[in-house]
Amino acid sequence: MLLSLRIITPLFALLAGVQAAFITDNCKLISHSDSEQNALHLLEPLTNQTFTTEGKEQDYSYIFQVCGDVAGMKDAGLVQKEKKGEKLVRIGNYTNTRAVRGSDWVLLFYEGGEKYDRHCSHEARKAMIMISCSTSTKNEFSVVLEENQKEEGCYYLFELDSSAVCPVIPSKLSAGSIFLIIVFCCLAVYLTGGFLYQRLVVGAKGVEQFPNYSFWSEIGNLSAVSIITYIFVSIYLHFWSFFSFMKQI
Ligand SMILES: *[C@@H]1O[C@H](CO)[C@@H](O)[C@H](O)[C@H]1NC(C)=O
Ligand SMILES: *[C@@H]1O[C@H](CO)[C@@H](O)[C@H](O)[C@H]1NC(C)=O
């Protein structure tokens, strides 16, 4: 019993260690599912960065981080910052997350923010961050909508462009082209290696530096002769059939 515990405990520690390798696992899903967890893992390259944008009315700015504290506020993944008073309003917790994934986008929800004073039936603020595929290296973060004039279901909508959510394009190299590449590589190695050998070890000069020069030139002469023969024979055969055809008419 004790022995099995001794074996199992480090195994669990190891598993926990592997789990902690994902910073996005700091996000807590409101309701766990594997597909949502995978959508979060896709955002791993965006962690440990803060994204900032101006509000629509310019007197606020918004600060966003993927699965990490923003502006030193515990559990806050997105906050609104008043420019004058430096007042911070929690828009959403990364510990109250949903993540929906499409072919080239991930929609991230941060819920459980500070409650609205007057609007929206005093419900908790929440943020939706639409992360879309972009091949640009710059991650453009912007606010799209501050929907707070409704009875309920208010939200803040943001957009972030990133290559992290782009679909992985499978390699288009067919077996044939891989074979050709290998042949070309072998040829290149043969030519350079042979050339260096002829030049440095044998001490050849001029065209003699080509590897196996006499062998290849023999083959070259042979094929030149055979090509010329082939051309003459085919011209002769064409004329012959043409004349025999004419005679028949
Ligand atoms: C990301 O931030 C966490 C906590 O601040 C830190 O432990 C970790 O080393 C950072 N990782 C990278 C890759 O910067
Ligand atoms: C969001 O995080 C804060 C700080 O940990 C916490 O007080 C608050 O209850 C959280 N909101 C929800 C809905 O859990």
mmCIF file of C-alpha atoms and ligand atoms in Angstrom:
data_model
loop_
_atom_site.group_PDB
_atom_site.id
_atom_site.type_symbol
_atom_site.label_atom_id
_atom_site.label_comp_id
_atom_site.label_asym_id
_atom_site.label_seq_id
_atom_site.Cartn_x
_atom_site.Cartn_y
_atom_site.Cartn_z
ATOM 1 C CA MET A 1 0.000 0.000 0.000
ATOM 2 C CA LEU A 2 2.692 2.445 1.096
ATOM 3 C CA LEU A 3 4.836 1.409 -1.849
ATOM 4 C CA SER A 4 2.074 2.013 -4.371
ATOM 5 C CA LEU A 5 1.451 5.440 -2.831
ATOM 6 C CA ARG A 6 5.142 6.212 -3.237
ATOM 7 C CA ILE A 7 4.930 5.378 -6.917
ATOM 8 C CA ILE A 8 1.616 7.081 -7.581
ATOM 9 C CA THR A 9 2.272 10.398 -5.806
ATOM 10 C CA PRO A 10 5.172 11.497 -8.048
ATOM 11 C CA LEU A 11 3.089 10.445 -11.052
ATOM 12 C CA PHE A 12 0.327 12.810 -9.965
ATOM 13 C CA ALA A 13 2.881 15.539 -9.290
ATOM 14 C CA LEU A 14 4.254 14.992 -12.798
ATOM 15 C CA LEU A 15 0.769 15.183 -14.319
ATOM 16 C CA ALA A 16 0.070 18.386 -12.377
ATOM 17 C CA GLY A 17 3.376 19.777 -13.640
ATOM 18 C CA VAL A 18 2.428 19.002 -17.236
ATOM 19 C CA GLN A 19 -0.963 20.649 -16.691
ATOM 20 C CA ALA A 20 0.609 23.832 -15.319
ATOM 21 C CA ALA A 21 2.658 24.134 -18.512
ATOM 22 C CA PHE A 22 -0.355 25.851 -20.084
ATOM 23 C CA ILE A 23 -0.766 29.425 -18.838
ATOM 24 C CA THR A 24 -4.251 29.333 -20.389
ATOM 25 C CA ASP A 25 -5.192 26.726 -17.764
ATOM 26 C CA ASN A 26 -5.324 29.658 -15.324
ATOM 27 C CA CYS A 27 -8.605 30.508 -17.042
ATOM 28 C CA LYS A 28 -11.523 28.761 -15.331
ATOM 29 C CA LEU A 29 -14.320 27.614 -17.595
ATOM 30 C CA ILE A 30 -17.829 28.261 -16.236
ATOM 31 C CA SER A 31 -18.779 24.855 -17.498
ATOM 32 C CA HIS A 32 -15.981 22.543 -18.487
ATOM 33 C CA SER A 33 -15.810 20.857 -21.884
ATOM 34 C CA ASP A 34 -12.882 19.518 -23.865
ATOM 35 C CA SER A 35 -13.670 21.634 -26.919
ATOM 36 C CA GLU A 36 -13.661 24.825 -24.817
ATOM 37 C CA GLN A 37 -10.421 23.784 -23.124
ATOM 38 C CA ASN A 38 -8.842 23.195 -26.560
ATOM 39 C CA ALA A 39 -10.060 26.603 -27.735
ATOM 40 C CA LEU A 40 -8.305 28.138 -24.700
ATOM 41 C CA HIS A 41 -5.074 26.235 -25.394
ATOM 42 C CA LEU A 42 -5.056 27.771 -28.879
ATOM 43 C CA LEU A 43 -4.606 31.182 -27.223
ATOM 44 C CA GLU A 44 -1.391 30.125 -25.454
ATOM 45 C CA PRO A 45 0.873 32.350 -27.678
ATOM 46 C CA LEU A 46 -1.147 35.395 -26.581
ATOM 47 C CA THR A 47 -0.535 34.950 -22.844
ATOM 48 C CA ASN A 48 1.819 37.169 -20.791
ATOM 49 C CA GLN A 49 0.954 40.215 -22.915
ATOM 50 C CA THR A 50 -1.323 43.144 -22.150
ATOM 51 C CA PHE A 51 -3.447 44.630 -24.913
ATOM 52 C CA THR A 52 -4.703 48.202 -24.553
ATOM 53 C CA THR A 53 -7.229 50.226 -26.528
ATOM 54 C CA GLU A 54 -9.043 53.546 -26.231
ATOM 55 C CA GLY A 55 -12.773 53.553 -25.451
ATOM 56 C CA LYS A 56 -15.295 54.994 -27.911
ATOM 57 C CA GLU A 57 -15.596 58.163 -25.836
ATOM 58 C CA GLN A 58 -11.830 58.566 -25.430
ATOM 59 C CA ASP A 59 -12.073 59.122 -21.663
ATOM 60 C CA TYR A 60 -11.680 55.426 -20.942
ATOM 61 C CA SER A 61 -9.185 52.840 -21.980
ATOM 62 C CA TYR A 62 -9.510 49.063 -21.791
ATOM 63 C CA ILE A 63 -6.780 46.642 -20.782
ATOM 64 C CA PHE A 64 -6.961 42.961 -21.645
ATOM 65 C CA GLN A 65 -4.870 39.906 -20.901
ATOM 66 C CA VAL A 66 -5.377 36.241 -21.833
ATOM 67 C CA CYS A 67 -5.801 34.236 -18.605
ATOM 68 C CA GLY A 68 -3.780 36.599 -16.427
ATOM 69 C CA ASP A 69 -4.331 39.441 -13.932
ATOM 70 C CA VAL A 70 -4.693 42.885 -15.457
ATOM 71 C CA ALA A 71 -3.593 46.077 -13.670
ATOM 72 C CA GLY A 72 -2.834 44.104 -10.511
ATOM 73 C CA MET A 73 -6.533 43.285 -10.038
ATOM 74 C CA LYS A 74 -7.047 39.728 -8.836
ATOM 75 C CA ASP A 75 -8.850 37.452 -11.357
ATOM 76 C CA ALA A 76 -9.629 40.401 -13.675
ATOM 77 C CA GLY A 77 -8.861 39.635 -17.316
ATOM 78 C CA LEU A 78 -10.349 42.832 -18.726
ATOM 79 C CA VAL A 79 -10.670 46.191 -16.967
ATOM 80 C CA GLN A 80 -11.873 49.639 -17.910
ATOM 81 C CA LYS A 81 -9.582 52.456 -16.801
ATOM 82 C CA GLU A 82 -10.761 56.023 -16.381
ATOM 83 C CA LYS A 83 -8.170 58.331 -17.902
ATOM 84 C CA LYS A 84 -8.497 61.201 -15.406
ATOM 85 C CA GLY A 85 -9.275 59.536 -12.103
ATOM 86 C CA GLU A 86 -7.333 56.316 -12.848
ATOM 87 C CA LYS A 87 -10.416 54.486 -11.530
ATOM 88 C CA LEU A 88 -10.530 50.823 -12.486
ATOM 89 C CA VAL A 89 -13.737 48.945 -13.280
ATOM 90 C CA ARG A 90 -13.658 45.160 -13.528
ATOM 91 C CA ILE A 91 -15.366 44.125 -16.792
ATOM 92 C CA GLY A 92 -14.781 40.394 -16.555
ATOM 93 C CA ASN A 93 -12.933 37.649 -14.679
ATOM 94 C CA TYR A 94 -10.759 35.135 -16.499
ATOM 95 C CA THR A 95 -11.909 32.772 -13.760
ATOM 96 C CA ASN A 96 -15.418 32.957 -15.297
ATOM 97 C CA THR A 97 -14.662 32.007 -18.889
ATOM 98 C CA ARG A 98 -16.301 30.517 -21.918
ATOM 99 C CA ALA A 99 -14.438 29.881 -25.155
ATOM 100 C CA VAL A 100 -16.053 29.074 -28.492
ATOM 101 C CA ARG A 101 -13.961 28.061 -31.434
ATOM 102 C CA GLY A 102 -14.645 28.316 -35.172
ATOM 103 C CA SER A 103 -12.519 27.515 -38.208
ATOM 104 C CA ASP A 104 -10.405 30.680 -37.939
ATOM 105 C CA TRP A 105 -11.596 32.445 -34.786
ATOM 106 C CA VAL A 106 -12.085 32.018 -31.053
ATOM 107 C CA LEU A 107 -14.740 33.900 -29.099
ATOM 108 C CA LEU A 108 -13.660 34.406 -25.494
ATOM 109 C CA PHE A 109 -16.122 35.396 -22.741
ATOM 110 C CA TYR A 110 -15.039 36.967 -19.451
ATOM 111 C CA GLU A 111 -17.986 37.200 -17.081
ATOM 112 C CA GLY A 112 -18.648 38.175 -13.440
ATOM 113 C CA GLY A 113 -17.411 41.766 -13.610
ATOM 114 C CA GLU A 114 -18.537 44.702 -11.460
ATOM 115 C CA LYS A 115 -22.340 45.151 -11.402
ATOM 116 C CA TYR A 116 -23.918 48.022 -13.380
ATOM 117 C CA ASP A 117 -25.166 50.835 -11.101
ATOM 118 C CA ARG A 118 -28.238 51.904 -13.046
ATOM 119 C CA HIS A 119 -28.480 50.118 -16.399
ATOM 120 C CA CYS A 120 -28.991 46.522 -17.325
ATOM 121 C CA SER A 121 -30.947 45.401 -14.229
ATOM 122 C CA HIS A 122 -27.797 45.715 -12.075
ATOM 123 C CA GLU A 123 -26.349 42.581 -13.630
ATOM 124 C CA ALA A 124 -22.634 41.817 -13.647
ATOM 125 C CA ARG A 125 -20.572 43.272 -16.501
ATOM 126 C CA LYS A 126 -19.178 40.872 -19.052
ATOM 127 C CA ALA A 127 -16.775 41.042 -21.987
ATOM 128 C CA MET A 128 -16.738 39.204 -25.291
ATOM 129 C CA ILE A 129 -13.429 39.162 -27.140
ATOM 130 C CA MET A 130 -13.540 38.044 -30.760
ATOM 131 C CA ILE A 131 -10.077 36.768 -31.684
ATOM 132 C CA SER A 132 -9.774 36.368 -35.467
ATOM 133 C CA CYS A 133 -7.097 34.950 -37.713
ATOM 134 C CA SER A 134 -4.746 37.507 -39.229
ATOM 135 C CA THR A 135 -1.448 36.874 -40.961
ATOM 136 C CA SER A 136 -0.113 40.230 -39.775
ATOM 137 C CA THR A 137 2.465 39.962 -36.993
ATOM 138 C CA LYS A 138 0.862 42.899 -35.166
ATOM 139 C CA ASN A 139 -1.974 42.010 -32.780
ATOM 140 C CA GLU A 140 -4.601 44.729 -33.315
ATOM 141 C CA PHE A 141 -6.870 45.129 -30.262
ATOM 142 C CA SER A 142 -9.951 47.339 -30.438
ATOM 143 C CA VAL A 143 -13.335 47.918 -28.795
ATOM 144 C CA VAL A 144 -16.340 47.359 -31.059
ATOM 145 C CA LEU A 145 -19.385 47.955 -28.887
ATOM 146 C CA GLU A 146 -20.315 48.967 -25.359
ATOM 147 C CA GLU A 147 -23.856 47.595 -25.207
ATOM 148 C CA ASN A 148 -25.323 48.952 -21.955
ATOM 149 C CA GLN A 149 -28.686 50.472 -22.912
ATOM 150 C CA LYS A 150 -30.680 47.245 -22.647
ATOM 151 C CA GLU A 151 -32.864 45.809 -19.913
ATOM 152 C CA GLU A 152 -30.580 42.820 -19.608
ATOM 153 C CA GLY A 153 -27.885 40.893 -21.470
ATOM 154 C CA CYS A 154 -25.456 43.833 -21.695
ATOM 155 C CA TYR A 155 -21.887 43.231 -22.811
ATOM 156 C CA TYR A 156 -18.667 44.832 -23.987
ATOM 157 C CA LEU A 157 -17.456 43.560 -27.354
ATOM 158 C CA PHE A 158 -13.788 43.607 -28.396
ATOM 159 C CA GLU A 159 -11.769 42.402 -31.357
ATOM 160 C CA LEU A 160 -8.240 41.070 -31.474
ATOM 161 C CA ASP A 161 -6.363 40.022 -34.615
ATOM 162 C CA SER A 162 -3.869 37.224 -34.199
ATOM 163 C CA SER A 163 -2.171 34.479 -36.162
ATOM 164 C CA ALA A 164 -2.617 32.152 -33.145
ATOM 165 C CA VAL A 165 -6.125 31.122 -34.253
ATOM 166 C CA CYS A 166 -5.349 30.623 -37.955
ATOM 167 C CA PRO A 167 -6.057 27.132 -39.325
ATOM 168 C CA VAL A 168 -2.993 24.953 -39.824
ATOM 169 C CA ILE A 169 -2.443 24.449 -43.554
ATOM 170 C CA PRO A 170 -1.240 20.903 -44.260
ATOM 171 C CA SER A 171 1.946 20.540 -46.285
ATOM 172 C CA LYS A 172 1.150 20.332 -49.990
ATOM 173 C CA LEU A 173 4.306 18.345 -50.927
ATOM 174 C CA SER A 174 3.344 15.130 -52.685
ATOM 175 C CA ALA A 175 5.437 11.951 -52.602
ATOM 176 C CA GLY A 176 6.609 12.728 -56.150
ATOM 177 C CA SER A 177 7.961 16.168 -55.334
ATOM 178 C CA ILE A 178 9.658 14.859 -52.168
ATOM 179 C CA PHE A 179 11.353 12.196 -54.338
ATOM 180 C CA LEU A 180 12.502 14.878 -56.808
ATOM 181 C CA ILE A 181 13.881 17.019 -53.978
ATOM 182 C CA ILE A 182 15.828 14.025 -52.632
ATOM 183 C CA VAL A 183 17.215 13.290 -56.124
ATOM 184 C CA PHE A 184 18.297 16.916 -56.548
ATOM 185 C CA CYS A 185 19.943 16.926 -53.115
ATOM 186 C CA CYS A 186 21.864 13.726 -53.913
ATOM 187 C CA LEU A 187 22.924 15.208 -57.255
ATOM 188 C CA ALA A 188 24.115 18.400 -55.571
ATOM 189 C CA VAL A 189 26.094 16.424 -52.969
ATOM 190 C CA TYR A 190 27.571 14.207 -55.704
ATOM 191 C CA LEU A 191 28.617 17.162 -57.855
ATOM 192 C CA THR A 192 30.132 19.256 -55.047
ATOM 193 C CA GLY A 193 31.766 16.290 -53.364
ATOM 194 C CA GLY A 194 33.124 14.950 -56.652
ATOM 195 C CA PHE A 195 34.300 18.388 -57.726
ATOM 196 C CA LEU A 196 36.171 18.956 -54.472
ATOM 197 C CA TYR A 197 37.675 15.476 -54.648
ATOM 198 C CA GLN A 198 38.870 15.944 -58.245
ATOM 199 C CA ARG A 199 40.286 19.371 -57.509
ATOM 200 C CA LEU A 200 41.866 18.878 -54.096
ATOM 201 C CA VAL A 201 42.816 15.174 -54.020
ATOM 202 C CA VAL A 202 43.383 14.291 -57.684
ATOM 203 C CA GLY A 203 44.486 17.835 -58.559
ATOM 204 C CA ALA A 204 42.457 18.038 -61.769
ATOM 205 C CA LYS A 205 42.101 21.279 -63.782
ATOM 206 C CA GLY A 206 39.359 22.715 -66.053
ATOM 207 C CA VAL A 207 36.513 20.395 -67.136
ATOM 208 C CA GLU A 208 38.449 17.454 -65.710
ATOM 209 C CA GLN A 209 37.292 18.645 -62.298
ATOM 210 C CA PHE A 210 33.820 17.246 -62.978
ATOM 211 C CA PRO A 211 33.386 13.977 -61.095
ATOM 212 C CA ASN A 212 33.760 10.896 -63.358
ATOM 213 C CA TYR A 213 34.332 13.279 -66.300
ATOM 214 C CA SER A 214 35.466 10.629 -68.808
ATOM 215 C CA PHE A 215 32.508 8.357 -67.995
ATOM 216 C CA TRP A 216 29.909 11.122 -68.407
ATOM 217 C CA SER A 217 31.492 12.501 -71.584
ATOM 218 C CA GLU A 218 31.393 9.015 -73.144
ATOM 219 C CA ILE A 219 27.707 8.710 -72.304
ATOM 220 C CA GLY A 220 27.162 12.236 -73.631
ATOM 221 C CA ASN A 221 28.843 11.380 -76.968
ATOM 222 C CA LEU A 222 26.879 8.147 -77.217
ATOM 223 C CA SER A 223 23.581 9.838 -76.673
ATOM 224 C CA ALA A 224 24.442 12.642 -79.092
ATOM 225 C CA VAL A 225 25.107 10.042 -81.784
ATOM 226 C CA SER A 226 21.945 8.114 -81.000
ATOM 227 C CA ILE A 227 19.768 11.258 -81.032
ATOM 228 C CA ILE A 228 21.080 12.296 -84.460
ATOM 229 C CA THR A 229 20.522 8.761 -85.793
ATOM 230 C CA TYR A 230 17.000 8.756 -84.418
ATOM 231 C CA ILE A 231 16.166 12.100 -86.095
ATOM 232 C CA PHE A 232 17.508 10.959 -89.502
ATOM 233 C CA VAL A 233 15.703 7.636 -89.356
ATOM 234 C CA SER A 234 12.385 9.213 -88.416
ATOM 235 C CA ILE A 235 12.657 11.881 -91.167
ATOM 236 C CA TYR A 236 13.447 9.121 -93.685
ATOM 237 C CA LEU A 237 10.470 7.004 -92.501
ATOM 238 C CA HIS A 238 8.116 9.987 -92.757
ATOM 239 C CA PHE A 239 9.190 10.783 -96.302
ATOM 240 C CA TRP A 240 8.960 7.126 -97.270
ATOM 241 C CA SER A 241 5.366 6.761 -96.059
ATOM 242 C CA PHE A 242 4.497 10.105 -97.670
ATOM 243 C CA PHE A 243 5.811 9.012 -101.097
ATOM 244 C CA SER A 244 4.192 5.564 -100.937
ATOM 245 C CA PHE A 245 0.930 7.305 -100.083
ATOM 246 C CA MET A 246 1.335 9.614 -103.111
ATOM 247 C CA LYS A 247 2.015 6.660 -105.437
ATOM 248 C CA GLN A 248 -1.286 5.045 -104.439
ATOM 249 C CA ILE A 249 -3.347 8.012 -105.574
HETATM 250 C C1 LIG B 1 4.549 34.453 -17.965
HETATM 251 O O1 LIG B 1 4.157 35.046 -16.736
HETATM 252 C C2 LIG B 1 4.216 34.151 -15.634
HETATM 253 C C3 LIG B 1 3.635 34.854 -14.441
HETATM 254 O O2 LIG B 1 3.807 36.235 -14.501
HETATM 255 C C4 LIG B 1 5.672 33.743 -15.427
HETATM 256 O O3 LIG B 1 5.753 32.825 -14.368
HETATM 257 C C5 LIG B 1 6.182 33.069 -16.690
HETATM 258 O O4 LIG B 1 7.556 32.770 -16.563
HETATM 259 C C6 LIG B 1 5.973 33.955 -17.889
HETATM 260 N N1 LIG B 1 6.311 33.199 -19.084
HETATM 261 C C7 LIG B 1 6.929 33.715 -20.143
HETATM 262 C C8 LIG B 1 7.187 32.792 -21.289
HETATM 263 O O5 LIG B 1 7.273 34.879 -20.204
HETATM 264 C C1 LIG B 2 -14.455 37.954 -9.971
HETATM 265 O O1 LIG B 2 -13.257 38.020 -9.214
HETATM 266 C C2 LIG B 2 -13.358 38.739 -7.989
HETATM 267 C C3 LIG B 2 -11.978 38.744 -7.367
HETATM 268 O O2 LIG B 2 -11.482 37.444 -7.148
HETATM 269 C C4 LIG B 2 -14.406 38.101 -7.089
HETATM 270 O O3 LIG B 2 -14.551 38.878 -5.906
HETATM 271 C C5 LIG B 2 -15.734 38.021 -7.827
HETATM 272 O O4 LIG B 2 -16.698 37.336 -7.031
HETATM 273 C C6 LIG B 2 -15.540 37.292 -9.155
HETATM 274 N N1 LIG B 2 -16.803 37.217 -9.842
HETATM 275 C C7 LIG B 2 -17.520 36.082 -9.945
HETATM 276 C C8 LIG B 2 -18.804 36.167 -10.652
HETATM 277 O O5 LIG B 2 -17.099 35.023 -9.506
#
